[in-house]
Amino acid sequence: MAEVVDVRARVLAANEEAAAELRRGFGAAGTLVVNLISSPGSGKTTLLEATVAALAGRLRLGGIEGDIATERDAERLRRLAIPAVQILTGGACHLDARQVRKAVDEAHFPALDLLFVENVGNLICPTAYDLGEDFKVVLLSVTEGDDKPFKYPGIFARAGVAVISKIDLLPHVSFDLDAVRSQILSLNPSATLLLTSARSGEGIGAWCALLEARARAKRKAPF
Amino acid sequence: MAEVVDVRARVLAANEEAAAELRRGFGAAGTLVVNLISSPGSGKTTLLEATVAALAGRLRLGGIEGDIATERDAERLRRLAIPAVQILTGGACHLDARQVRKAVDEAHFPALDLLFVENVGNLICPTAYDLGEDFKVVLLSVTEGDDKPFKYPGIFARAGVAVISKIDLLPHVSFDLDAVRSQILSLNPSATLLLTSARSGEGIGAWCALLEARARAKRKAPF
C-alpha cells in the first residue's frame, strides 16, 4: 500500500527532525546518551541497575524508560536514587524522538553526564528511530539462542555496542558464542562486543569503563 | 497524527477480511490453526520441534514460519519431514493475514489436521493481527523475567493458551511463577496455562494432548 509507505516516510522525517534537535541539546549539555535496545527480558534494566551501582559516585546519571505499560522500570532506577522518567507508549512498539523530547522537557533533569534511554522491549521496531543518542546498544541474552543476529540484522547492523548478557547461564544453555560474534561482526565490522552478567558481575567493569570513557570524552568536546 | 490512525484502521480492516476468508478455508478443511507469539528466543521453534516429534505419527502437521530474515526456522521444521513454508516480512514486525493467505495458496500443503503459524519474534506487533487462527499461544520463557505479562498486557489478554517455557532453567534464574500465573489470569481469566521444557520434555505431553484434542474436535465439526 503506497499510502502506508508515504505516511511512514513522513513519520520518520518528523522523527529525524526531533532527533537532530535532541542531539544538539545533549551536545550542548555534554551529556552522553545511550539508546538500549533488546527483546523483552534480555536484561536491560538489570544491566542498568548494575551500571548505576558501579558508576553512581563517578558520573551524574539519569534514565528514560520506554514501555507499553507499567511504571516498573523507572521505579527500579529511582530506587537507586537516580532521576528517571517513564514513557508509556500506549501500545507503540518503540520510542520516538518526540516522546523523548517531551520527557526531557518535563523531567527537569539536573545536569547529567550520561543519560540511558531504555527502549521498548523489541528487536525490530526501535531500529529505525533515532532518539538523538550517541550510540545504540543492542543486548542479546545467551538464553535467546545463537541465531538471532542474522534473524534480526537491522539492529545488529546499527548498534555500535553489542552486549551478550546473562553469560552466567552459558553452562545451562546451548549457545555458540563464536557463531554469534561472527554474525555480529559481519553485520557491523566496527561493533564493540562485550560479554556481561549482572548476576555474577562479570564484564560489568569493562562495560562501565567504556561508558565512562565516552562520557568524559563528550564532556570535554561539547557540540 | 490522524492520518496514521486512518491508515492503520484501513490496514486492520483489510487484514480482518483476509483473516475471515482464511478461517472459512481452514474450517472447511478441518485444520486447526495455532498462532504462536513470543519474544525472540522464547523457544517457539524448539517447542514445535518437540511437538512434531511427539505428534507426527498421530496428526498431519504443517508449519508457516514468519521472520524478518533467514529461512532457518522453516528449514528446522522441514528437517523433521513436515511441510513448512517461510514468510520473510521484509522488516515488518508481524505476519498479516494476506501474507498467510498467499503462503497457503502457494504452499500446496497436503490435507492437514494442525497448522502452526509461528509469528515474527515480537510481543507487541502481532497482537492486533488475526491470521484466521483458532487460538493464539503466547510463550514466555522463565529467563525473560516475571514482570512481563503486565508489561505486555495486550498479547497475554488475547492468547487462549500461555506457555511458560524453558522451565528446566528455573533453578538458575529469579522467576516468581505464582506472580506470573496471577498476572496472566487477571488479564485473561479463561487462559490455559502450561509449563514446558523442550529440553527435559516436561509438560510436552500436556501441550500435545491439548493440541490433539482440539484438532480432533475441529475435524469432527467442520465449519
Short mmCIF file of C-alpha atoms in Angstrom, two decimals:
data_model
loop_
_atom_site.label_atom_id
_atom_site.label_comp_id
_atom_site.label_asym_id
_atom_site.label_seq_id
_atom_site.Cartn_x
_atom_site.Cartn_y
_atom_site.Cartn_z
CA MET A 1 0.00 0.00 0.00
CA ALA A 2 1.63 3.21 -1.23
CA GLU A 3 -0.17 5.35 1.36
CA VAL A 4 1.37 3.29 4.17
CA VAL A 5 4.83 3.95 2.74
CA ASP A 6 4.09 7.69 2.40
CA VAL A 7 2.84 8.03 5.96
CA ARG A 8 5.80 6.06 7.27
CA ALA A 9 8.23 8.30 5.38
CA ARG A 10 6.60 11.40 6.89
CA VAL A 11 6.66 9.91 10.39
CA LEU A 12 10.36 9.08 10.03
CA ALA A 13 11.15 12.56 8.66
CA ALA A 14 9.40 14.19 11.65
CA ASN A 15 11.37 11.86 13.92
CA GLU A 16 14.69 12.82 12.30
CA GLU A 17 13.95 16.49 12.91
CA ALA A 18 13.16 15.96 16.60
CA ALA A 19 16.23 13.70 16.98
CA ALA A 20 18.52 16.35 15.49
CA GLU A 21 17.16 18.90 17.97
CA LEU A 22 17.68 16.47 20.86
CA ARG A 23 21.23 15.76 19.69
CA ARG A 24 22.07 19.48 19.64
CA GLY A 25 20.71 19.85 23.18
CA PHE A 26 22.58 16.81 24.52
CA GLY A 27 25.74 18.04 22.76
CA ALA A 28 25.49 21.50 24.33
CA ALA A 29 24.94 19.93 27.74
CA GLY A 30 27.81 17.46 27.29
CA THR A 31 25.51 14.55 28.11
CA LEU A 32 26.33 11.17 26.60
CA VAL A 33 23.12 9.43 25.52
CA VAL A 34 22.84 5.67 25.07
CA ASN A 35 19.81 4.03 23.40
CA LEU A 36 19.38 0.49 24.81
CA ILE A 37 17.53 -1.99 22.60
CA SER A 38 16.72 -5.69 23.03
CA SER A 39 13.96 -8.29 23.20
CA PRO A 40 11.77 -8.23 26.30
CA GLY A 41 13.66 -9.84 29.15
CA SER A 42 17.22 -9.66 27.84
CA GLY A 43 18.19 -7.77 30.97
CA LYS A 44 18.31 -4.08 30.00
CA THR A 45 17.00 -2.77 33.34
CA THR A 46 19.08 -5.26 35.32
CA LEU A 47 22.21 -4.16 33.43
CA LEU A 48 21.32 -0.54 34.23
CA GLU A 49 20.95 -1.38 37.91
CA ALA A 50 24.43 -2.91 37.94
CA THR A 51 25.77 0.07 35.98
CA VAL A 52 24.28 2.60 38.37
CA ALA A 53 25.76 0.71 41.32
CA ALA A 54 29.21 0.93 39.70
CA LEU A 55 29.11 4.47 38.29
CA ALA A 56 26.83 6.47 40.59
CA GLY A 57 29.68 8.10 42.50
CA ARG A 58 31.67 8.85 39.35
CA LEU A 59 29.14 10.20 36.83
CA ARG A 60 25.83 12.04 37.06
CA LEU A 61 23.33 9.51 35.68
CA GLY A 62 19.71 9.65 34.52
CA GLY A 63 17.26 7.32 32.80
CA ILE A 64 14.32 7.42 30.42
CA GLU A 65 12.34 4.18 30.39
CA GLY A 66 10.08 3.19 27.49
CA ASP A 67 7.33 0.63 27.93
CA ILE A 68 3.89 -0.30 26.64
CA ALA A 69 2.56 -0.45 30.18
CA THR A 70 3.64 -0.17 33.86
CA GLU A 71 5.96 2.32 35.61
CA ARG A 72 8.02 -0.55 36.94
CA ASP A 73 11.33 0.13 35.18
CA ALA A 74 11.52 3.82 36.13
CA GLU A 75 10.73 2.83 39.72
CA ARG A 76 13.62 0.36 39.68
CA LEU A 77 16.02 3.16 38.72
CA ARG A 78 14.52 5.66 41.18
CA ARG A 79 15.09 3.17 43.97
CA LEU A 80 18.80 3.59 43.18
CA ALA A 81 18.38 7.34 43.64
CA ILE A 82 18.92 8.34 40.04
CA PRO A 83 16.42 10.59 38.26
CA ALA A 84 14.26 8.54 35.89
CA VAL A 85 11.10 9.12 33.89
CA GLN A 86 8.79 6.55 32.37
CA ILE A 87 7.34 6.97 28.87
CA LEU A 88 4.28 4.80 28.27
CA THR A 89 3.92 4.40 24.52
CA GLY A 90 0.27 3.41 24.59
CA GLY A 91 0.81 0.29 22.53
CA ALA A 92 3.53 1.57 20.20
CA CYS A 93 6.43 -0.85 19.83
CA HIS A 94 9.26 1.71 20.07
CA LEU A 95 10.13 5.14 21.45
CA ASP A 96 10.25 8.08 19.07
CA ALA A 97 12.28 11.28 19.35
CA ARG A 98 9.26 13.47 20.03
CA GLN A 99 8.31 11.37 23.04
CA VAL A 100 11.88 11.61 24.32
CA ARG A 101 11.95 15.39 23.75
CA LYS A 102 8.69 15.81 25.69
CA ALA A 103 10.01 13.58 28.50
CA VAL A 104 13.27 15.56 28.69
CA ASP A 105 11.33 18.86 28.73
CA GLU A 106 9.07 17.71 31.52
CA ALA A 107 11.64 15.82 33.60
CA HIS A 108 13.75 18.85 34.59
CA PHE A 109 16.76 16.54 34.93
CA PRO A 110 19.77 18.01 36.74
CA ALA A 111 22.96 18.31 34.65
CA LEU A 112 23.82 14.76 33.52
CA ASP A 113 26.99 13.12 32.24
CA LEU A 114 25.19 10.02 30.99
CA LEU A 115 21.54 9.51 30.09
CA PHE A 116 20.27 5.99 29.43
CA VAL A 117 17.26 5.66 27.16
CA GLU A 118 15.84 2.18 27.61
CA ASN A 119 13.67 1.45 24.60
CA VAL A 120 10.54 -0.72 24.49
CA GLY A 121 11.42 -4.43 24.55
CA ASN A 122 11.59 -5.19 20.83
CA LEU A 123 14.37 -6.15 18.40
CA ILE A 124 12.63 -4.73 15.35
CA CYS A 125 10.61 -1.52 15.68
CA PRO A 126 13.14 0.66 17.58
CA THR A 127 15.78 0.14 14.90
CA ALA A 128 14.70 2.93 12.56
CA TYR A 129 14.00 5.61 15.18
CA ASP A 130 16.92 7.89 16.03
CA LEU A 131 16.45 9.31 19.53
CA GLY A 132 19.34 11.76 19.43
CA GLU A 133 21.61 9.18 21.06
CA ASP A 134 25.39 8.97 20.72
CA PHE A 135 25.12 5.26 20.01
CA LYS A 136 22.76 2.33 20.20
CA VAL A 137 23.46 -0.68 22.40
CA VAL A 138 21.83 -3.98 21.49
CA LEU A 139 21.56 -6.65 24.19
CA LEU A 140 21.23 -10.35 23.43
CA SER A 141 20.98 -12.79 26.32
CA VAL A 142 22.54 -16.21 25.91
CA THR A 143 19.16 -17.84 26.58
CA GLU A 144 17.73 -16.35 23.36
CA GLY A 145 19.71 -18.55 21.03
CA ASP A 146 22.71 -18.08 18.78
CA ASP A 147 20.77 -17.48 15.55
CA LYS A 148 19.44 -14.06 16.48
CA PRO A 149 21.84 -11.55 14.83
CA PHE A 150 21.13 -12.91 11.35
CA LYS A 151 17.38 -13.17 12.13
CA TYR A 152 17.24 -9.53 13.28
CA PRO A 153 20.00 -7.99 11.16
CA GLY A 154 18.78 -4.37 11.24
CA ILE A 155 19.53 -3.67 14.85
CA PHE A 156 22.80 -5.61 14.94
CA ALA A 157 23.99 -3.65 11.89
CA ARG A 158 23.18 -0.30 13.52
CA ALA A 159 24.23 -0.82 17.16
CA GLY A 160 27.72 0.47 17.95
CA VAL A 161 27.91 -1.78 21.00
CA ALA A 162 26.55 -5.32 21.31
CA VAL A 163 26.24 -6.77 24.81
CA ILE A 164 25.87 -10.52 25.22
CA SER A 165 24.09 -10.70 28.58
CA LYS A 166 23.39 -13.38 31.20
CA ILE A 167 26.65 -15.20 30.48
CA ASP A 168 26.36 -16.85 33.92
CA LEU A 169 23.73 -19.07 32.23
CA LEU A 170 26.10 -20.30 29.49
CA PRO A 171 26.70 -23.69 31.18
CA HIS A 172 22.93 -24.36 31.10
CA VAL A 173 22.06 -23.46 27.51
CA SER A 174 23.19 -24.23 24.00
CA PHE A 175 24.75 -21.02 22.68
CA ASP A 176 27.64 -20.81 20.23
CA LEU A 177 29.42 -17.61 21.22
CA ASP A 178 31.82 -17.73 18.26
CA ALA A 179 28.91 -18.02 15.82
CA VAL A 180 27.21 -15.00 17.40
CA ARG A 181 30.42 -12.97 17.36
CA SER A 182 30.95 -13.78 13.72
CA GLN A 183 27.33 -12.89 12.77
CA ILE A 184 27.53 -9.55 14.61
CA LEU A 185 30.89 -8.57 13.12
CA SER A 186 29.76 -9.49 9.62
CA LEU A 187 26.74 -7.19 10.06
CA ASN A 188 28.80 -4.43 11.68
CA PRO A 189 32.59 -4.83 11.48
CA SER A 190 33.16 -1.85 13.80
CA ALA A 191 30.84 -3.04 16.59
CA THR A 192 32.25 -3.31 20.10
CA LEU A 193 31.28 -6.65 21.61
CA LEU A 194 31.02 -7.13 25.38
CA LEU A 195 30.04 -10.14 27.49
CA THR A 196 28.28 -9.42 30.77
CA SER A 197 26.49 -10.99 33.68
CA ALA A 198 24.72 -8.59 36.01
CA ARG A 199 24.31 -11.52 38.40
CA SER A 200 27.99 -12.55 38.68
CA GLY A 201 29.36 -9.11 37.86
CA GLU A 202 31.49 -10.46 35.03
CA GLY A 203 32.07 -7.88 32.29
CA ILE A 204 30.35 -5.05 34.17
CA GLY A 205 33.70 -3.35 34.72
CA ALA A 206 34.53 -3.28 31.00
CA TRP A 207 31.04 -2.01 30.13
CA CYS A 208 31.26 0.77 32.71
CA ALA A 209 34.78 1.70 31.62
CA LEU A 210 33.55 2.11 28.05
CA LEU A 211 30.65 4.33 29.19
CA GLU A 212 32.83 6.42 31.47
CA ALA A 213 35.49 7.00 28.80
CA ARG A 214 32.89 8.05 26.25
CA ALA A 215 31.04 10.28 28.74
CA ARG A 216 34.25 12.05 29.77
CA ALA A 217 35.27 12.49 26.10
CA LYS A 218 31.89 14.06 25.35
CA ARG A 219 32.09 16.50 28.29
CA LYS A 220 35.45 17.73 27.05
CA ALA A 221 34.24 18.17 23.50
CA PRO A 222 30.82 19.80 23.63
CA PHE A 223 28.93 20.24 20.40
CA MET B 1 -1.29 12.16 13.55
CA ALA B 2 -4.81 11.47 12.37
CA GLU B 3 -3.61 10.15 9.01
CA VAL B 4 -1.56 7.46 10.77
CA VAL B 5 -4.66 6.34 12.65
CA ASP B 6 -6.73 6.30 9.43
CA VAL B 7 -4.19 4.24 7.52
CA ARG B 8 -3.82 1.83 10.43
CA ALA B 9 -7.59 1.38 10.61
CA ARG B 10 -7.72 0.58 6.88
CA VAL B 11 -4.80 -1.85 7.16
CA LEU B 12 -6.52 -3.66 10.04
CA ALA B 13 -9.85 -3.78 8.18
CA ALA B 14 -8.15 -5.34 5.14
CA ASN B 15 -6.48 -7.82 7.49
CA GLU B 16 -9.81 -8.78 9.10
CA GLU B 17 -11.25 -9.53 5.68
CA ALA B 18 -8.36 -11.79 4.69
CA ALA B 19 -8.43 -13.48 8.11
CA ALA B 20 -12.16 -14.25 7.79
CA GLU B 21 -11.51 -15.85 4.39
CA LEU B 22 -8.64 -17.91 5.83
CA ARG B 23 -10.82 -19.00 8.76
CA ARG B 24 -13.56 -20.23 6.38
CA GLY B 25 -10.99 -22.20 4.41
CA PHE B 26 -9.37 -23.76 7.49
CA GLY B 27 -12.85 -24.56 8.83
CA ALA B 28 -13.89 -26.30 5.63
CA ALA B 29 -10.66 -28.30 5.63
CA GLY B 30 -10.99 -29.21 9.32
CA THR B 31 -7.50 -27.84 10.01
CA LEU B 32 -6.76 -26.50 13.50
CA VAL B 33 -4.60 -23.37 13.24
CA VAL B 34 -2.44 -22.11 16.08
CA ASN B 35 -0.77 -18.67 16.01
CA LEU B 36 2.42 -18.78 18.11
CA ILE B 37 3.64 -15.46 19.51
CA SER B 38 6.58 -14.58 21.77
CA SER B 39 9.73 -12.52 22.13
CA PRO B 40 12.68 -13.59 20.00
CA GLY B 41 14.31 -16.59 21.61
CA SER B 42 11.49 -17.78 23.89
CA GLY B 43 11.67 -21.14 22.19
CA LYS B 44 8.82 -21.23 19.67
CA THR B 45 10.66 -23.27 17.06
CA THR B 46 12.20 -25.54 19.67
CA LEU B 47 8.74 -26.21 21.13
CA LEU B 48 7.49 -27.00 17.62
CA GLU B 49 10.34 -29.45 17.10
CA ALA B 50 9.40 -31.28 20.31
CA THR B 51 5.73 -31.17 19.30
CA VAL B 52 6.39 -32.63 15.87
CA ALA B 53 8.45 -35.41 17.41
CA ALA B 54 5.51 -36.30 19.68
CA LEU B 55 2.60 -35.85 17.26
CA ALA B 56 3.97 -36.64 13.80
CA GLY B 57 2.54 -40.17 13.70
CA ARG B 58 -0.83 -39.10 15.09
CA LEU B 59 -1.72 -35.89 13.24
CA ARG B 60 -0.93 -34.44 9.85
CA LEU B 61 1.17 -31.35 10.67
CA GLY B 62 2.36 -28.30 8.77
CA GLY B 63 4.09 -25.02 9.55
CA ILE B 64 4.25 -21.43 8.38
CA GLU B 65 7.27 -19.55 9.73
CA GLY B 66 7.39 -15.77 9.91
CA ASP B 67 10.69 -13.93 10.18
CA ILE B 68 12.35 -10.68 9.23
CA ALA B 69 15.24 -12.55 7.66
CA THR B 70 16.62 -16.10 7.11
CA GLU B 71 14.89 -19.34 6.10
CA ARG B 72 16.30 -21.02 9.17
CA ASP B 73 13.07 -21.82 11.04
CA ALA B 74 11.28 -23.40 8.06
CA GLU B 75 14.40 -25.48 7.43
CA ARG B 76 14.31 -26.72 11.03
CA LEU B 77 10.74 -28.00 10.52
CA ARG B 78 11.48 -29.48 7.09
CA ARG B 79 14.32 -31.48 8.62
CA LEU B 80 11.58 -33.19 10.67
CA ALA B 81 9.81 -34.06 7.41
CA ILE B 82 6.82 -31.81 7.88
CA PRO B 83 5.77 -29.36 5.16
CA ALA B 84 6.80 -25.83 6.08
CA VAL B 85 6.98 -22.50 4.30
CA GLN B 86 8.90 -19.42 5.31
CA ILE B 87 7.40 -15.93 5.05
CA LEU B 88 10.01 -13.18 5.09
CA THR B 89 8.26 -9.99 6.15
CA GLY B 90 10.87 -7.63 4.77
CA GLY B 91 11.28 -5.75 8.01
CA ALA B 92 7.66 -5.85 9.22
CA CYS B 93 7.34 -6.83 12.87
CA HIS B 94 4.40 -9.25 12.48
CA LEU B 95 2.67 -11.53 9.99
CA ASP B 96 -0.58 -10.36 8.41
CA ALA B 97 -3.45 -12.43 7.06
CA ARG B 98 -2.75 -11.58 3.44
CA GLN B 99 0.81 -12.89 3.73
CA VAL B 100 -0.54 -16.09 5.29
CA ARG B 101 -3.19 -16.46 2.56
CA LYS B 102 -0.55 -16.05 -0.14
CA ALA B 103 1.72 -18.57 1.61
CA VAL B 104 -1.13 -21.09 1.94
CA ASP B 105 -2.06 -20.60 -1.74
CA GLU B 106 1.49 -21.17 -2.90
CA ALA B 107 2.45 -23.95 -0.47
CA HIS B 108 0.06 -26.59 -1.83
CA PHE B 109 0.02 -28.21 1.61
CA PRO B 110 -1.46 -31.72 1.77
CA ALA B 111 -4.58 -32.10 3.96
CA LEU B 112 -3.54 -31.03 7.48
CA ASP B 113 -5.01 -31.63 10.93
CA LEU B 114 -2.89 -28.97 12.56
CA LEU B 115 -1.13 -25.97 11.08
CA PHE B 116 1.31 -23.98 13.21
CA VAL B 117 1.82 -20.34 12.29
CA GLU B 118 4.95 -19.13 14.01
CA ASN B 119 4.81 -15.36 14.10
CA VAL B 120 7.76 -12.96 13.96
CA GLY B 121 9.57 -12.78 17.32
CA ASN B 122 7.76 -9.88 18.96
CA LEU B 123 5.43 -9.50 21.94
CA ILE B 124 3.71 -6.38 20.63
CA CYS B 125 3.05 -6.04 16.89
CA PRO B 126 1.48 -9.47 16.18
CA THR B 127 -1.19 -8.91 18.83
CA ALA B 128 -3.67 -6.99 16.66
CA TYR B 129 -3.38 -9.14 13.52
CA ASP B 130 -5.85 -12.01 13.24
CA LEU B 131 -4.40 -14.71 10.96
CA GLY B 132 -7.54 -16.87 10.80
CA GLU B 133 -6.25 -18.98 13.69
CA ASP B 134 -8.36 -20.96 16.16
CA PHE B 135 -6.38 -19.51 19.03
CA LYS B 136 -3.21 -17.64 19.86
CA VAL B 137 -0.49 -19.16 22.02
CA VAL B 138 1.87 -16.82 23.83
CA LEU B 139 5.21 -18.20 25.05
CA LEU B 140 7.18 -16.66 27.89
CA SER B 141 10.48 -18.25 28.89
CA VAL B 142 11.47 -18.19 32.55
CA THR B 143 14.68 -16.35 31.65
CA GLU B 144 12.68 -13.30 30.48
CA GLY B 145 11.58 -12.26 33.96
CA ASP B 146 8.35 -12.43 35.92
CA ASP B 147 7.17 -8.89 35.16
CA LYS B 148 6.35 -9.48 31.50
CA PRO B 149 2.56 -10.17 31.40
CA PHE B 150 1.74 -6.77 32.92
CA LYS B 151 4.38 -5.07 30.75
CA TYR B 152 2.92 -6.60 27.56
CA PRO B 153 -0.75 -6.94 28.53
CA GLY B 154 -2.22 -6.98 25.01
CA ILE B 155 -0.93 -10.37 23.97
CA PHE B 156 -1.50 -12.03 27.34
CA ALA B 157 -5.11 -10.79 27.32
CA ARG B 158 -5.73 -12.23 23.84
CA ALA B 159 -3.88 -15.56 23.93
CA GLY B 160 -6.07 -18.54 24.78
CA VAL B 161 -3.05 -20.56 25.83
CA ALA B 162 0.02 -19.25 27.68
CA VAL B 163 3.11 -21.47 27.71
CA ILE B 164 5.82 -20.81 30.28
CA SER B 165 8.85 -22.29 28.53
CA LYS B 166 12.38 -23.35 29.49
CA ILE B 167 11.29 -24.39 32.98
CA ASP B 168 14.44 -26.55 33.21
CA LEU B 169 16.22 -23.21 33.82
CA LEU B 170 14.08 -22.28 36.86
CA PRO B 171 16.80 -23.27 39.37
CA HIS B 172 19.20 -20.82 37.70
CA VAL B 173 17.04 -17.68 37.42
CA SER B 174 14.86 -15.50 39.58
CA PHE B 175 11.29 -16.07 38.35
CA ASP B 176 8.18 -15.97 40.53
CA LEU B 177 5.84 -18.45 38.85
CA ASP B 178 2.90 -17.60 41.11
CA ALA B 179 3.23 -13.91 40.26
CA VAL B 180 3.24 -14.71 36.54
CA ARG B 181 0.26 -17.02 36.84
CA SER B 182 -1.67 -14.36 38.72
CA GLN B 183 -0.80 -11.62 36.16
CA ILE B 184 -1.85 -13.83 33.23
CA LEU B 185 -5.13 -14.90 34.82
CA SER B 186 -6.01 -11.33 35.78
CA LEU B 187 -5.51 -10.31 32.12
CA ASN B 188 -7.36 -13.36 30.77
CA PRO B 189 -9.29 -15.43 33.35
CA SER B 190 -10.05 -18.16 30.80
CA ALA B 191 -6.45 -18.67 29.65
CA THR B 192 -4.99 -22.17 29.78
CA LEU B 193 -1.56 -22.08 31.39
CA LEU B 194 1.08 -24.71 30.63
CA LEU B 195 4.65 -25.17 31.83
CA THR B 196 7.09 -26.75 29.41
CA SER B 197 10.70 -27.62 28.83
CA ALA B 198 11.55 -28.81 25.35
CA ARG B 199 14.94 -29.83 26.74
CA SER B 200 13.74 -32.06 29.61
CA GLY B 201 10.43 -32.96 27.97
CA GLU B 202 8.44 -31.77 30.99
CA GLY B 203 4.98 -30.54 30.05
CA ILE B 204 5.29 -31.51 26.38
CA GLY B 205 2.75 -34.31 26.89
CA ALA B 206 0.10 -31.95 28.28
CA TRP B 207 0.72 -29.43 25.49
CA CYS B 208 0.43 -32.12 22.81
CA ALA B 209 -2.70 -33.58 24.42
CA LEU B 210 -4.35 -30.16 24.30
CA LEU B 211 -3.45 -29.74 20.62
CA GLU B 212 -4.58 -33.24 19.69
CA ALA B 213 -7.93 -32.90 21.49
CA ARG B 214 -8.65 -29.58 19.81
CA ALA B 215 -7.55 -30.82 16.38
CA ARG B 216 -9.78 -33.92 16.63
CA ALA B 217 -12.70 -31.78 17.81
CA LYS B 218 -12.28 -29.49 14.83
CA ARG B 219 -12.13 -32.36 12.31
CA LYS B 220 -15.43 -33.69 13.64
CA ALA B 221 -17.14 -30.33 13.49
CA PRO B 222 -16.18 -28.71 10.19
CA PHE B 223 -17.28 -25.16 9.62
#
